CSV table of C-alpha atoms in Angstrom, one decimal:
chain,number,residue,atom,x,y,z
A,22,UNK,CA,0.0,0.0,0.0
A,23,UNK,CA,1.4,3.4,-0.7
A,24,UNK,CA,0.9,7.0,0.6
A,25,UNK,CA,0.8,9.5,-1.8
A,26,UNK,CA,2.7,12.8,-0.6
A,27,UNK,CA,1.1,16.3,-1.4
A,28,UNK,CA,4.3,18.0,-1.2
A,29,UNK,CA,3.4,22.1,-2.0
A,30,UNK,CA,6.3,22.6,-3.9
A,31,UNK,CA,6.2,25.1,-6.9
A,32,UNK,CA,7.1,23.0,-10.4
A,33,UNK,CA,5.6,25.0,-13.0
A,34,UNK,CA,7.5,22.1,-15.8
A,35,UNK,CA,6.1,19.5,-13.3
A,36,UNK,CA,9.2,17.2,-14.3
A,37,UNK,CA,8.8,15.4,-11.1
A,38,UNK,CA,5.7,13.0,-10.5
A,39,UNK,CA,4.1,13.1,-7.3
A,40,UNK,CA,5.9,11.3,-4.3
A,41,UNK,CA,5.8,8.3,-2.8
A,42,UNK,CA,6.9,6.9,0.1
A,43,UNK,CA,7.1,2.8,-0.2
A,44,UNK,CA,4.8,0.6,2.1
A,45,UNK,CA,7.7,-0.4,4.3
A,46,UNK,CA,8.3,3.6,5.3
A,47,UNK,CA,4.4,3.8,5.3
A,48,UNK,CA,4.1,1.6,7.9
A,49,UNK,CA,6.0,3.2,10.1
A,50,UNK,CA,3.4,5.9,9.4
A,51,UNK,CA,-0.2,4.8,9.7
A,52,UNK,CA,-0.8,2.5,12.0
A,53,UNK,CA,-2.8,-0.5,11.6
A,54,UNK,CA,-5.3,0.9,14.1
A,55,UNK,CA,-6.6,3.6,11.3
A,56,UNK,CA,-10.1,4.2,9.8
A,57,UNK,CA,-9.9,1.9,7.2
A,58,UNK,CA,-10.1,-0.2,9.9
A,59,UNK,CA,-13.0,1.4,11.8
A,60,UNK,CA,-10.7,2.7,14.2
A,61,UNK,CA,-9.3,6.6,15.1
A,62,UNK,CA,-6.0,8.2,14.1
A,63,UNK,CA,-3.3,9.0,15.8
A,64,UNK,CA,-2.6,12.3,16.3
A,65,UNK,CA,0.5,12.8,13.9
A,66,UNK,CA,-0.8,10.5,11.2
A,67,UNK,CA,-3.8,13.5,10.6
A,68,UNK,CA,-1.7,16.1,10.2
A,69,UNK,CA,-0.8,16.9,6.5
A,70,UNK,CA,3.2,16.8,5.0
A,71,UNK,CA,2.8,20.4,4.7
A,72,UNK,CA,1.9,21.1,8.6
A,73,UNK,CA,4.5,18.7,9.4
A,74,UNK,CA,7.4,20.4,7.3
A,75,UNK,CA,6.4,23.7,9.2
A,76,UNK,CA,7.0,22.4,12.8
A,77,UNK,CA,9.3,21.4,14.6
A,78,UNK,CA,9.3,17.9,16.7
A,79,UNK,CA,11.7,18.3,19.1
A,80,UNK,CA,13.0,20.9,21.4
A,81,UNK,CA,16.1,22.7,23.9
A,82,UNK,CA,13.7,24.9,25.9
A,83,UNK,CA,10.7,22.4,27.1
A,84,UNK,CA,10.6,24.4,30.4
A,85,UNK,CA,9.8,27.7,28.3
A,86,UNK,CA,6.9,26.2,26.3
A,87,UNK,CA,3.4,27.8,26.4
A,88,UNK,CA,1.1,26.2,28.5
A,89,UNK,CA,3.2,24.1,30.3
A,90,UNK,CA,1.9,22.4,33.5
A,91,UNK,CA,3.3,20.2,36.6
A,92,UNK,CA,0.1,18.2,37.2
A,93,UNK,CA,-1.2,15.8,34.4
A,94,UNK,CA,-4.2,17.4,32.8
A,95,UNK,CA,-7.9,15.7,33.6
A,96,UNK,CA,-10.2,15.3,31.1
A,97,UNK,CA,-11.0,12.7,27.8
A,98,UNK,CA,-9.0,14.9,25.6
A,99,UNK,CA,-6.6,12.7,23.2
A,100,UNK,CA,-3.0,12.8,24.5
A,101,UNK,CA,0.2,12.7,21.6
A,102,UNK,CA,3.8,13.5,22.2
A,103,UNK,CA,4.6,16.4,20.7
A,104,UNK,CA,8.1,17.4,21.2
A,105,UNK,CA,11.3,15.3,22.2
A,106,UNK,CA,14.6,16.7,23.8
A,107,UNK,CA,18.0,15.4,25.0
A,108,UNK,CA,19.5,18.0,26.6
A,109,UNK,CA,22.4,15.5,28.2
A,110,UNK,CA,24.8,17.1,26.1
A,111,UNK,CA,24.4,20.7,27.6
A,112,UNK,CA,24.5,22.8,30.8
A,113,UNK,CA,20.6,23.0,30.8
A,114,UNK,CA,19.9,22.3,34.6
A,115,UNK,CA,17.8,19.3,35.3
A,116,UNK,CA,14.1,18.9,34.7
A,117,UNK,CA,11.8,16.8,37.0
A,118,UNK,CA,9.5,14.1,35.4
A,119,UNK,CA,5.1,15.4,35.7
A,120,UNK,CA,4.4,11.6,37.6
A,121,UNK,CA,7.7,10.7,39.5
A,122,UNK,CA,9.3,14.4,39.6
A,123,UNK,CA,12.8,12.6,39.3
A,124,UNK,CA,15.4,15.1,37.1
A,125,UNK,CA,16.2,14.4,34.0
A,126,UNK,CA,17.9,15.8,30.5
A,127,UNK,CA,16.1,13.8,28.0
A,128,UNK,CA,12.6,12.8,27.6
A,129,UNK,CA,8.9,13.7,25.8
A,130,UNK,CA,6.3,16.9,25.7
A,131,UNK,CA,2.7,15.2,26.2
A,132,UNK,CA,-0.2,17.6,24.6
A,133,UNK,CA,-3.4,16.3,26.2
A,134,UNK,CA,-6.3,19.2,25.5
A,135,UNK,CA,-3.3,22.1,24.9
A,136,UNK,CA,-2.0,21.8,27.5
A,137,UNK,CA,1.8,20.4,28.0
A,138,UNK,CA,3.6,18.4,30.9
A,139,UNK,CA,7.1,16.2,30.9
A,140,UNK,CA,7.1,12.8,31.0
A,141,UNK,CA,10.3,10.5,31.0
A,142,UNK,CA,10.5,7.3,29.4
A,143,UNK,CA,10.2,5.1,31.8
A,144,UNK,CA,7.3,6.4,33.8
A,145,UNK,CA,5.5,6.7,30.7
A,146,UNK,CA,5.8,2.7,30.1
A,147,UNK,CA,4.6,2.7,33.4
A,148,UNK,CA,2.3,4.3,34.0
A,149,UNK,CA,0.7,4.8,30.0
A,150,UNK,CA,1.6,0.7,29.1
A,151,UNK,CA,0.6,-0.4,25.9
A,152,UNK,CA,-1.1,3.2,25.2
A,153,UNK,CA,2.4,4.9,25.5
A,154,UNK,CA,3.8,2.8,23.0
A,155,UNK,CA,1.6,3.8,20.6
A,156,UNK,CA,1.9,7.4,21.6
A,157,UNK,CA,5.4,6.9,21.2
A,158,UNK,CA,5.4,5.0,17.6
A,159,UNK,CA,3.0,7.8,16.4
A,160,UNK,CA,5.7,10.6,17.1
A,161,UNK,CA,8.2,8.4,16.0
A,162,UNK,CA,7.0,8.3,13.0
A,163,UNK,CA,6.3,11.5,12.4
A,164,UNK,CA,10.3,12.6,13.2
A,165,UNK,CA,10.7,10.1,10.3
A,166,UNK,CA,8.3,11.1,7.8
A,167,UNK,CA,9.4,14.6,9.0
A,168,UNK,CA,13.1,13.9,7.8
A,169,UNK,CA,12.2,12.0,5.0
A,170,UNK,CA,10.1,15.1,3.6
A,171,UNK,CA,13.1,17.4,4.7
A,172,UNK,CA,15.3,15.8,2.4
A,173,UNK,CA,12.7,15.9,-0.2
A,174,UNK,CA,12.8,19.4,-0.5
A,175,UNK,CA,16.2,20.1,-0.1
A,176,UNK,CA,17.5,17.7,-2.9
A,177,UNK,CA,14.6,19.8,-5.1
A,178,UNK,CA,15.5,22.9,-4.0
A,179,UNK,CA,19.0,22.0,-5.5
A,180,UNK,CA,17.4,20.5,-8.9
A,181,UNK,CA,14.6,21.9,-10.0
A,182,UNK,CA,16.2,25.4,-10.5
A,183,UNK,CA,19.2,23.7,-12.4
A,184,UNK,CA,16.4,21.8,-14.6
A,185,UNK,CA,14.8,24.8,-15.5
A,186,UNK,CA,18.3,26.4,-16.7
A,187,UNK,CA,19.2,23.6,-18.3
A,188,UNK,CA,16.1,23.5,-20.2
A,189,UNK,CA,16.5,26.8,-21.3
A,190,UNK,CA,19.8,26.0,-22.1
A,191,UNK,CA,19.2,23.5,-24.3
A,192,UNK,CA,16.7,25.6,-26.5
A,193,UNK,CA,19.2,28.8,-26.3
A,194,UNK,CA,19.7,30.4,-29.7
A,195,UNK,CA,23.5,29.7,-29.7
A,196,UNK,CA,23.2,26.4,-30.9
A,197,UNK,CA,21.3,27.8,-34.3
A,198,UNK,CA,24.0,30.4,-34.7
A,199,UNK,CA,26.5,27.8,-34.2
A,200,UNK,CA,24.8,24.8,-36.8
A,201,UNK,CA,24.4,28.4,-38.9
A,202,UNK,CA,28.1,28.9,-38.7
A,203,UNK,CA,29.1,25.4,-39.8
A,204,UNK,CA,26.8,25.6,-42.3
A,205,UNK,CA,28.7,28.6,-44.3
A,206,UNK,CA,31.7,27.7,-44.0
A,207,UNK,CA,31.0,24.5,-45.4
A,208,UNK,CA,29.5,26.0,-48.1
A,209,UNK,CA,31.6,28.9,-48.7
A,210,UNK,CA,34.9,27.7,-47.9
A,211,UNK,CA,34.6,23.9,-49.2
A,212,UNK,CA,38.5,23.5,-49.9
A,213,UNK,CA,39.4,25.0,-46.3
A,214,UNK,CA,36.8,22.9,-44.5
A,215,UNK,CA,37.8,19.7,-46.2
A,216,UNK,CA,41.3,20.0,-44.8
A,217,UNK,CA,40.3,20.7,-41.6
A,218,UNK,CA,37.8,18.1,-41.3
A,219,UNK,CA,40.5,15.5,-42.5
A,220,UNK,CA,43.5,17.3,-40.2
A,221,UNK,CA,40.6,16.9,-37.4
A,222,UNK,CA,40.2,13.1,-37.5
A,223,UNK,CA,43.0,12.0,-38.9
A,224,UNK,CA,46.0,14.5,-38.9
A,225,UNK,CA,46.6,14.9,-35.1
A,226,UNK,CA,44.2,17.8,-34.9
A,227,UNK,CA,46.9,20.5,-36.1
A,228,UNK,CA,47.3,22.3,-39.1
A,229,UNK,CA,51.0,23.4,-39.1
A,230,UNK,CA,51.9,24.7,-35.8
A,231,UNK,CA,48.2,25.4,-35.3
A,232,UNK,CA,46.1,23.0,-32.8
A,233,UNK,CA,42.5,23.0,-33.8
A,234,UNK,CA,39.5,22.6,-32.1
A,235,UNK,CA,38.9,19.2,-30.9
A,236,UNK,CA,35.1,19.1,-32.2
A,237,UNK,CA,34.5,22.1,-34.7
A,238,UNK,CA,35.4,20.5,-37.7
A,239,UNK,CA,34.9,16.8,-37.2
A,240,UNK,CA,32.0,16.5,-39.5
A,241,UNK,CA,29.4,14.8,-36.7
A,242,UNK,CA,29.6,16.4,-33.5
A,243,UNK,CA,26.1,17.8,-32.4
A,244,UNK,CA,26.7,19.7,-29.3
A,245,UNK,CA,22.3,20.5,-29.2
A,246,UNK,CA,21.9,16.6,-29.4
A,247,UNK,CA,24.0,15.8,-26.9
A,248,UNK,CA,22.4,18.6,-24.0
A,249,UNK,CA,19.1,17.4,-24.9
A,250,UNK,CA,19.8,13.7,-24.0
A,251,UNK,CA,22.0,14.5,-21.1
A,252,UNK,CA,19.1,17.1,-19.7
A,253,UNK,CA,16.6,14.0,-20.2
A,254,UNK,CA,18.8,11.4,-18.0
A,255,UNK,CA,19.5,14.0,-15.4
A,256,UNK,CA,15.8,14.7,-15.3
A,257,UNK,CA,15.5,10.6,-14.3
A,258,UNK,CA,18.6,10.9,-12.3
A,259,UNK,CA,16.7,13.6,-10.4
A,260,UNK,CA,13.6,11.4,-10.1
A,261,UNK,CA,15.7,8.3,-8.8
A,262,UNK,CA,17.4,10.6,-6.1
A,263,UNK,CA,13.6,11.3,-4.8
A,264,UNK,CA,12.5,7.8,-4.9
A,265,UNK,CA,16.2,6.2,-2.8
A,266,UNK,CA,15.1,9.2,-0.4
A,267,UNK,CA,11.7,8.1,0.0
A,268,UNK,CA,12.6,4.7,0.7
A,269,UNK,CA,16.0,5.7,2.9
A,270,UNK,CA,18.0,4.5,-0.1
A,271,UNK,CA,22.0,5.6,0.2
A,272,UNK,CA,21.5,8.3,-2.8
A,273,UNK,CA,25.5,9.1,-3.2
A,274,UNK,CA,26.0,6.8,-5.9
A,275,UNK,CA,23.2,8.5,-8.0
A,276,UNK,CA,24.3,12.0,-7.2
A,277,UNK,CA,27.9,10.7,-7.9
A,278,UNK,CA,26.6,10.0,-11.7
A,279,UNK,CA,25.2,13.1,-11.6
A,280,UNK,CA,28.4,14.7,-10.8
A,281,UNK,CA,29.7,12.6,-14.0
A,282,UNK,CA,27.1,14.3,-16.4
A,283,UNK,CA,27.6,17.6,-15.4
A,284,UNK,CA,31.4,17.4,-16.7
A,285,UNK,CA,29.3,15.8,-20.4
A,286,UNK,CA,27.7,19.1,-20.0
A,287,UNK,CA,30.5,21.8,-19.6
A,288,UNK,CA,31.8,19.4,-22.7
A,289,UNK,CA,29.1,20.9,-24.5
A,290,UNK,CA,29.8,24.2,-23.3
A,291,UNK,CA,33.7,23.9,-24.4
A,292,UNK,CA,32.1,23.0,-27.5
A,293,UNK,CA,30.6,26.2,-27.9
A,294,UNK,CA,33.0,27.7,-26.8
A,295,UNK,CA,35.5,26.3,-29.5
A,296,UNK,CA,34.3,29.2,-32.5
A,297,UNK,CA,35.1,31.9,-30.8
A,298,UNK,CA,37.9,30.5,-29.5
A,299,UNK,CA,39.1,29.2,-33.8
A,300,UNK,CA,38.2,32.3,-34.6
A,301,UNK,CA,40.4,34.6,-32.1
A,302,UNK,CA,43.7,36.3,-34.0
A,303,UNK,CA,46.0,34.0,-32.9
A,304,UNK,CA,44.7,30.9,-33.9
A,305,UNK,CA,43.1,32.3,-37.5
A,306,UNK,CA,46.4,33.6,-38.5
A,307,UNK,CA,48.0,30.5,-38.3
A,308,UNK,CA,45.4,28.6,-40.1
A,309,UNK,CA,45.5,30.8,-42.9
A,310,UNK,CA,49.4,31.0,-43.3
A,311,UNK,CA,49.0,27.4,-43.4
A,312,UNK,CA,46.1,27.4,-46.2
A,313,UNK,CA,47.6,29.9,-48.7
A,314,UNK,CA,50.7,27.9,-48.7
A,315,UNK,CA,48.8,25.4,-49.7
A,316,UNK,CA,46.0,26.6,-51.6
A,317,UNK,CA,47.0,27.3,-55.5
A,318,UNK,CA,43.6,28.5,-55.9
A,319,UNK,CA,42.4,31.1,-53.4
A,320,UNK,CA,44.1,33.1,-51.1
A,321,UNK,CA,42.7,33.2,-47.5
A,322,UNK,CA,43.2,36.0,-45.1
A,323,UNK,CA,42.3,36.5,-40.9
A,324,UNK,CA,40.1,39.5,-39.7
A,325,UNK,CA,38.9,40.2,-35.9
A,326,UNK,CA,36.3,36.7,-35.8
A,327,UNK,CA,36.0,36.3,-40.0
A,328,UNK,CA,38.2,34.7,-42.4
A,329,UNK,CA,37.6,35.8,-46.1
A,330,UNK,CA,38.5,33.8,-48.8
A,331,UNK,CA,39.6,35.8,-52.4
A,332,UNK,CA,39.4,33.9,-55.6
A,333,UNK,CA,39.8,35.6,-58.3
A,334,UNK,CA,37.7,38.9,-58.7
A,335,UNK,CA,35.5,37.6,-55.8
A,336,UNK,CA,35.5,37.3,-51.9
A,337,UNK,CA,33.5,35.6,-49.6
A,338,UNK,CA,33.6,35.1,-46.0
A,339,UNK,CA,32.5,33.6,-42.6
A,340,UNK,CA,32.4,35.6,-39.7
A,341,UNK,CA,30.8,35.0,-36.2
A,342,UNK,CA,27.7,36.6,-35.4
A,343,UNK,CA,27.9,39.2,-33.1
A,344,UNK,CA,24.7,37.5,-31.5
A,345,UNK,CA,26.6,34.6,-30.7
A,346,UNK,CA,26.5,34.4,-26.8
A,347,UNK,CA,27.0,31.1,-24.6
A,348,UNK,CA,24.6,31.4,-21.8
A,349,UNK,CA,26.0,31.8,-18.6
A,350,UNK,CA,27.4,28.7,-17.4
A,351,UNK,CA,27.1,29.7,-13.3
A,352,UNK,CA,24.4,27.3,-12.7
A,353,UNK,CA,26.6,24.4,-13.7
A,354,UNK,CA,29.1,25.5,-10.9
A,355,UNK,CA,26.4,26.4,-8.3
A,356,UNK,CA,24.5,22.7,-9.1
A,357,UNK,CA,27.9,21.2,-8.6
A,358,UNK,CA,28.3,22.5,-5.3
A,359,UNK,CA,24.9,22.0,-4.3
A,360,UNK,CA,24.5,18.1,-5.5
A,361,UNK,CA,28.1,17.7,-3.3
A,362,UNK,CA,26.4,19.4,-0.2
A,363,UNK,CA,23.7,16.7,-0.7
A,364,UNK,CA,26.2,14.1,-0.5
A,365,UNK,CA,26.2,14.9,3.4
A,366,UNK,CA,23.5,13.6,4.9
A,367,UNK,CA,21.0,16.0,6.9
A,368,UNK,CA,20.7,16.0,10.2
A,369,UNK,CA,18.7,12.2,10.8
A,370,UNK,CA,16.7,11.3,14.1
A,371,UNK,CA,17.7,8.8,16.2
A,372,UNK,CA,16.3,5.5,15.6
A,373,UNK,CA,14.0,4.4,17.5
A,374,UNK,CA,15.4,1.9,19.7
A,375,UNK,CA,18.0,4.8,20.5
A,376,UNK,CA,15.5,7.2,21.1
A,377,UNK,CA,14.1,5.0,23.8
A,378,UNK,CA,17.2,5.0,25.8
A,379,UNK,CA,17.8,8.6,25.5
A,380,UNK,CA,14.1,8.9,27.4
């Protein structure tokens, strides 16, 4: 059986399905004791993932809470824990226990009617029984469903922004200008482009003392293609990181791949990068020294980012746009960062067996 959660996050691409947390983490959840079995809630199972993102479940200040009393409240009203603390650690003077007064450092907040009163772990086996335990087990689960939803949003906060960028990216009107460029000087400067196609793949990539660009004239490399199918697995990387979460999955060998596709995708970006780069002074010059001692045809000479080609009575040339701008590559950096943060675990409860000797 699954529980479907209605995480209020804002996805306007809505790349992400909605979450699920597997049976095995849902039992820790609902109880069996729930209305599909004719029976109430618990307290924490009824409150939404929303409301329990936005509160906190334990505490270092129990003795400063509103409403906090030193008698056990009367009434029928419903108790729940509400709040742990283990204050062992710190210089926080001793508290004494509602039922046996003994002092303590670590135990639970019991809300019964809105009103609040300490209770230490083993009085409350004592004295609560088998109703404890399930007062306990609710809360419990709750601090996990609470973490569990924690790191939810914090591995989206890190990649849904970058998914939007490098959607963007992807559709960016550099890669038209770029195809455009290729295009021309195909067309214009056949001879030239032949050479460096075959000094490319076959000729160590140099022309003369000149290195060329690894990819630029290779005859097949698509750098729009490639993006595209690297933003569509990091898109199911960044589903698979959710779903290890949900089922407290180790998630550092996904984000590790993810690491490994972001260096494909500053690829693409040195890709880009190479006209403007071919096309600086240096590197022209060169290639056209080179060509015009070869060429019996046409002679070839370098201007700030164009090369014209004169043949006879007739010139032609390929320049770069001005309108050729790489988007800013920040995002790559900042995702980098970010999916490395994630690598460190948050902040995770103690398990429950642990908890119960803290109280």
């Amino acid at each position: 059986m699954f529980r479907t959660l209605n995480l209020a996050f804002a996805d306007p691409v809505e790349r992400l399905p909605n979450l699920q947390i597997a049976g095995t983490r849902v039992a820790l959840v609902r109880s069996a004791t729930d209305s599909e079995h004719g029976m109430t809630k618990r307290y924490w199972e009824t409150v939404s993932d929303a409301q329990l993102l936005a509160v906190e479940l334990t505490t270092d200040d129990p003795e400063n809470l509103a409403n906090l009393v030193s008698t056990v409240p009367e009434g029928a009203s419903e108790s729940f824990v509400e709040y742990g603390y283990d204050l062992r650690k710190s210089e926080h003077e001793k508290m004494r226990c509602t039922h046996c007064h003994q002092p303590h450092l670590a135990g639970l907040v019991i809300n019964k009617g809105g009103l609040r009163f300490l209770v230490g772990h083993i009085c409350g086996v004592h004295i609560y029984g088998a109703n404890f335990a399930a007062l306990r087990k609710d809360y419990d689960a709750a601090v996990d469903r609470q973490a569990i939803l924690r790191r939810i949003t914090q591995i989206r906060a890190v990649v849904d922004p970058f998914l939007e960028w490098l959607e963007t990216f992807s559709t960016a009107e550099v890669f038209d200008r770029y195809v455009e460029l290729k295009s021309r000087f195909r067309k214009s400067l056949p001879w030239l482009w032949d050479q460096l196609e075959w000094h490319t793949n076959n000729g160590g990539g140099r022309v003369g003392q000149t290195r060329l660009p690894k990819t630029l004239f290779d005859g097949f490399t698509d750098p729009q293609r490639g993006l595209k199918e690297l933003a569509a697995e990091i898109s199911k990387l960044a589903m698979l990181v959710v779903s290890k979460v949900e089922i407290d999955r180790d998630i550092n060998s996904t984000l590790g791949r993810l690491q490994s596709l972001l260096s494909r995708i500053e690829d693409t970006i040195r890709q880009l990068q190479e006209v403007e780069q071919f096309f600086q002074p240096n590197s022209l010059a060169g290639v056209v020294s080179w060509a015009n001692q070869r060429d019996r045809r046409r002679k070839y000479r370098a201007e700030l980012m164009k090369i014209t080609c004169i043949e006879g009575n007739s010139q032609t040339n390929v320049r770069v746009s001005p309108a050729y701008k790489i988007p800013d590559i920040a995002p790559i950096a900042a995702f980098r960062t970010a999916v490395s943060n994630l690598s460190d675990p948050v902040a995770q409860p103690l398990h429950s067996t642990d908890r119960s000797r803290a109280v």
